[in-house]
Amino acid sequence: MTSLLSFTPSTPSLHLPTFSNVRHHHRLSPTTLLISYPHPLPRVQILYRAPHAPPRPSFSASALRAAADGLLQDAGATAFVLAGAYGLVLCFDNLTQRNLLQQSLSRKLVHILSGLLFMLSWPIFSTSTAARYFASVVPLVNCLRLLLHGLSIVTNEGLVKSVTREGNPKELLRGPLYYVLILILCALVFWRESPVGVVSLAMMCGGDGVADIMGRKFGSIKIPYNQKKSWAGSISMFLFGFLISIGMLYYYSFLGYFQLNWVETVEKVALISLVATIVESLPITEVLDDNISVPLVSMAAAYLSFSL
Ligand SMILES: Nc1ccn([C@@H]2O[C@H](COP(=O)(O)OP(=O)(O)OP(=O)(O)O)[C@@H](O)[C@H]2O)c(=O)n1
Ligand SMILES: C/C(=C\CO)CCC[C@H](C)CCC[C@H](C)CCCC(C)C
């Protein structure tokens, strides 16, 4: 037989209210104690609650331990990804300093790899609702880093050399800054729960990044309405934006974050990639940076496609 007793240490005497055999739907308060009596006692179910004791949520030890484990996992994951971000830039800084890599290529490879590796790292964060905020700390710290260096409050030749076109620190306050802000936006708003953020980052990082590399190398035939962009670059944007998006969606689907109808998904991603490619080819870079226009238009297209 089991009886429920609830008491608060400050009230030594137990108050024995009239008991009832009406089944109560109650929450066990932290002061509720489950006591099993030996069988001979009368079969009585008593619910005692200390007078004036407001109902308090019940926190089981295992729930607290799980929360602490999640916190520890997210803190560790944040430190690991932060170290990865620092190491990536250091690596490309090293390659450009030793003239093993052109500055423009270094910038684009950092552009391609940073966001995609950041997205690939999201599953190492916990399932807690706070995980996305921990993950967002990584682009946030890099945002502050870009601001400090872009405003020349702090100087770091390596960062400037590996992430700017001409080596002017002020360049950090445009493309790279918009880039990390988009990473923060996608991590906070879409996270691992929606294909919208995944596709948008794949377009910005993979599509736009490869378009630059292929366009500079093979872009002799320019687009009629934009002499700064080429068919080779735009076709690369479409293809790699599409392929990297599908690859990332498969990665998250394989890990169980979302289930997709792949025939429909391929069609939707192809449409999103086409829209992003058209926007990227427009002569609007002077007004609106590609690191803003490409992800935002991809978000809108993906949101509409995946919600229909
Ligand atoms: N569809 C495209 C995109 C890029 N390019 C080539 O890549 C260069 C840089 O492309 P762009 O996307 O404008 O790079 P930025 O956004 O200026 O560079 P970043 O993203 O590093 O700021 C262009 O001048 C062009 O030679 C191209 O030929 N066709
Ligand atoms: C050159 C860039 C954009 C211009 O189009 C990219 C700038 C990247 C930042 C300097 C660094 C961003 C790091 C990411 C937030 C986290 C990467 C983590 C990963 C594990 C390497």
mmCIF file with all atom_site columns, N, CA and C in Angstrom, residues 126-151:
data_model
loop_
_atom_site.group_PDB
_atom_site.id
_atom_site.type_symbol
_atom_site.label_atom_id
_atom_site.label_alt_id
_atom_site.label_comp_id
_atom_site.label_asym_id
_atom_site.label_entity_id
_atom_site.label_seq_id
_atom_site.pdbx_PDB_ins_code
_atom_site.Cartn_x
_atom_site.Cartn_y
_atom_site.Cartn_z
_atom_site.occupancy
_atom_site.B_iso_or_equiv
_atom_site.pdbx_formal_charge
_atom_site.auth_seq_id
_atom_site.auth_comp_id
_atom_site.auth_asym_id
_atom_site.auth_atom_id
_atom_site.pdbx_PDB_model_num
ATOM 1  N N  . SER A 1 126 ? 23.287 20.122 -28.074 1.00 0.00 ? 126 SER A N  1
ATOM 2  C CA . SER A 1 126 ? 22.292 19.268 -27.414 1.00 0.00 ? 126 SER A CA 1
ATOM 3  C C  . SER A 1 126 ? 20.907 19.472 -28.006 1.00 0.00 ? 126 SER A C  1
ATOM 4  N N  . THR A 1 127 ? 19.958 18.704 -27.502 1.00 0.00 ? 127 THR A N  1
ATOM 5  C CA . THR A 1 127 ? 18.563 18.836 -27.961 1.00 0.00 ? 127 THR A CA 1
ATOM 6  C C  . THR A 1 127 ? 17.836 19.904 -27.150 1.00 0.00 ? 127 THR A C  1
ATOM 7  N N  . SER A 1 128 ? 18.560 20.589 -26.275 1.00 0.00 ? 128 SER A N  1
ATOM 8  C CA . SER A 1 128 ? 17.925 21.611 -25.439 1.00 0.00 ? 128 SER A CA 1
ATOM 9  C C  . SER A 1 128 ? 17.466 22.790 -26.284 1.00 0.00 ? 128 SER A C  1
ATOM 10 N N  . THR A 1 129 ? 16.465 23.507 -25.769 1.00 0.00 ? 129 THR A N  1
ATOM 11 C CA . THR A 1 129 ? 15.973 24.689 -26.496 1.00 0.00 ? 129 THR A CA 1
ATOM 12 C C  . THR A 1 129 ? 17.028 25.792 -26.492 1.00 0.00 ? 129 THR A C  1
ATOM 13 N N  . ALA A 1 130 ? 18.000 25.684 -25.594 1.00 0.00 ? 130 ALA A N  1
ATOM 14 C CA . ALA A 1 130 ? 19.053 26.724 -25.530 1.00 0.00 ? 130 ALA A CA 1
ATOM 15 C C  . ALA A 1 130 ? 20.177 26.453 -26.522 1.00 0.00 ? 130 ALA A C  1
ATOM 16 N N  . ALA A 1 131 ? 20.153 25.272 -27.163 1.00 0.00 ? 131 ALA A N  1
ATOM 17 C CA . ALA A 1 131 ? 21.285 24.881 -28.028 1.00 0.00 ? 131 ALA A CA 1
ATOM 18 C C  . ALA A 1 131 ? 21.533 25.894 -29.133 1.00 0.00 ? 131 ALA A C  1
ATOM 19 N N  . ARG A 1 132 ? 20.464 26.387 -29.762 1.00 0.00 ? 132 ARG A N  1
ATOM 20 C CA . ARG A 1 132 ? 20.647 27.314 -30.885 1.00 0.00 ? 132 ARG A CA 1
ATOM 21 C C  . ARG A 1 132 ? 21.315 28.615 -30.427 1.00 0.00 ? 132 ARG A C  1
ATOM 22 N N  . TYR A 1 133 ? 21.067 28.997 -29.185 1.00 0.00 ? 133 TYR A N  1
ATOM 23 C CA . TYR A 1 133 ? 21.687 30.228 -28.670 1.00 0.00 ? 133 TYR A CA 1
ATOM 24 C C  . TYR A 1 133 ? 23.176 30.012 -28.425 1.00 0.00 ? 133 TYR A C  1
ATOM 25 N N  . PHE A 1 134 ? 23.501 28.830 -27.951 1.00 0.00 ? 134 PHE A N  1
ATOM 26 C CA . PHE A 1 134 ? 24.928 28.513 -27.786 1.00 0.00 ? 134 PHE A CA 1
ATOM 27 C C  . PHE A 1 134 ? 25.612 28.514 -29.155 1.00 0.00 ? 134 PHE A C  1
ATOM 28 N N  . ALA A 1 135 ? 24.966 27.871 -30.131 1.00 0.00 ? 135 ALA A N  1
ATOM 29 C CA . ALA A 1 135 ? 25.572 27.802 -31.468 1.00 0.00 ? 135 ALA A CA 1
ATOM 30 C C  . ALA A 1 135 ? 25.749 29.205 -32.050 1.00 0.00 ? 135 ALA A C  1
ATOM 31 N N  . SER A 1 136 ? 24.801 30.077 -31.799 1.00 0.00 ? 136 SER A N  1
ATOM 32 C CA . SER A 1 136 ? 24.859 31.439 -32.353 1.00 0.00 ? 136 SER A CA 1
ATOM 33 C C  . SER A 1 136 ? 25.991 32.263 -31.756 1.00 0.00 ? 136 SER A C  1
ATOM 34 N N  . VAL A 1 137 ? 26.506 31.809 -30.623 1.00 0.00 ? 137 VAL A N  1
ATOM 35 C CA . VAL A 1 137 ? 27.633 32.529 -30.002 1.00 0.00 ? 137 VAL A CA 1
ATOM 36 C C  . VAL A 1 137 ? 28.830 32.532 -30.953 1.00 0.00 ? 137 VAL A C  1
ATOM 37 N N  . VAL A 1 138 ? 28.973 31.462 -31.737 1.00 0.00 ? 138 VAL A N  1
ATOM 38 C CA . VAL A 1 138 ? 30.143 31.353 -32.626 1.00 0.00 ? 138 VAL A CA 1
ATOM 39 C C  . VAL A 1 138 ? 30.149 32.467 -33.678 1.00 0.00 ? 138 VAL A C  1
ATOM 40 N N  . PRO A 1 139 ? 29.100 32.612 -34.498 1.00 0.00 ? 139 PRO A N  1
ATOM 41 C CA . PRO A 1 139 ? 29.096 33.744 -35.432 1.00 0.00 ? 139 PRO A CA 1
ATOM 42 C C  . PRO A 1 139 ? 29.046 35.093 -34.729 1.00 0.00 ? 139 PRO A C  1
ATOM 43 N N  . LEU A 1 140 ? 28.470 35.134 -33.529 1.00 0.00 ? 140 LEU A N  1
ATOM 44 C CA . LEU A 1 140 ? 28.415 36.403 -32.790 1.00 0.00 ? 140 LEU A CA 1
ATOM 45 C C  . LEU A 1 140 ? 29.826 36.839 -32.393 1.00 0.00 ? 140 LEU A C  1
ATOM 46 N N  . VAL A 1 141 ? 30.617 35.917 -31.889 1.00 0.00 ? 141 VAL A N  1
ATOM 47 C CA . VAL A 1 141 ? 32.003 36.250 -31.511 1.00 0.00 ? 141 VAL A CA 1
ATOM 48 C C  . VAL A 1 141 ? 32.772 36.697 -32.750 1.00 0.00 ? 141 VAL A C  1
ATOM 49 N N  . ASN A 1 142 ? 32.534 36.013 -33.876 1.00 0.00 ? 142 ASN A N  1
ATOM 50 C CA . ASN A 1 142 ? 33.224 36.413 -35.116 1.00 0.00 ? 142 ASN A CA 1
ATOM 51 C C  . ASN A 1 142 ? 32.709 37.743 -35.640 1.00 0.00 ? 142 ASN A C  1
ATOM 52 N N  . CYS A 1 143 ? 31.460 38.032 -35.351 1.00 0.00 ? 143 CYS A N  1
ATOM 53 C CA . CYS A 1 143 ? 30.898 39.345 -35.727 1.00 0.00 ? 143 CYS A CA 1
ATOM 54 C C  . CYS A 1 143 ? 31.643 40.446 -34.970 1.00 0.00 ? 143 CYS A C  1
ATOM 55 N N  . LEU A 1 144 ? 31.806 40.229 -33.678 1.00 0.00 ? 144 LEU A N  1
ATOM 56 C CA . LEU A 1 144 ? 32.531 41.213 -32.858 1.00 0.00 ? 144 LEU A CA 1
ATOM 57 C C  . LEU A 1 144 ? 33.973 41.336 -33.324 1.00 0.00 ? 144 LEU A C  1
ATOM 58 N N  . ARG A 1 145 ? 34.539 40.209 -33.711 1.00 0.00 ? 145 ARG A N  1
ATOM 59 C CA . ARG A 1 145 ? 35.941 40.177 -34.190 1.00 0.00 ? 145 ARG A CA 1
ATOM 60 C C  . ARG A 1 145 ? 36.066 41.006 -35.483 1.00 0.00 ? 145 ARG A C  1
ATOM 61 N N  . LEU A 1 146 ? 35.091 40.823 -36.362 1.00 0.00 ? 146 LEU A N  1
ATOM 62 C CA . LEU A 1 146 ? 35.116 41.575 -37.624 1.00 0.00 ? 146 LEU A CA 1
ATOM 63 C C  . LEU A 1 146 ? 34.934 43.072 -37.371 1.00 0.00 ? 146 LEU A C  1
ATOM 64 N N  . LEU A 1 147 ? 34.079 43.407 -36.410 1.00 0.00 ? 147 LEU A N  1
ATOM 65 C CA . LEU A 1 147 ? 33.850 44.820 -36.079 1.00 0.00 ? 147 LEU A CA 1
ATOM 66 C C  . LEU A 1 147 ? 35.125 45.445 -35.509 1.00 0.00 ? 147 LEU A C  1
ATOM 67 N N  . LEU A 1 148 ? 35.740 44.747 -34.560 1.00 0.00 ? 148 LEU A N  1
ATOM 68 C CA . LEU A 1 148 ? 36.956 45.289 -33.924 1.00 0.00 ? 148 LEU A CA 1
ATOM 69 C C  . LEU A 1 148 ? 38.069 45.482 -34.951 1.00 0.00 ? 148 LEU A C  1
ATOM 70 N N  . HIS A 1 149 ? 38.198 44.513 -35.857 1.00 0.00 ? 149 HIS A N  1
ATOM 71 C CA . HIS A 1 149 ? 39.275 44.623 -36.860 1.00 0.00 ? 149 HIS A CA 1
ATOM 72 C C  . HIS A 1 149 ? 38.875 45.573 -37.989 1.00 0.00 ? 149 HIS A C  1
ATOM 73 N N  . GLY A 1 150 ? 37.589 45.540 -38.341 1.00 0.00 ? 150 GLY A N  1
ATOM 74 C CA . GLY A 1 150 ? 37.131 46.422 -39.428 1.00 0.00 ? 150 GLY A CA 1
ATOM 75 C C  . GLY A 1 150 ? 37.213 47.888 -39.044 1.00 0.00 ? 150 GLY A C  1
ATOM 76 N N  . LEU A 1 151 ? 37.032 48.174 -37.756 1.00 0.00 ? 151 LEU A N  1
ATOM 77 C CA . LEU A 1 151 ? 37.126 49.553 -37.264 1.00 0.00 ? 151 LEU A CA 1
ATOM 78 C C  . LEU A 1 151 ? 38.540 49.873 -36.814 1.00 0.00 ? 151 LEU A C  1
#
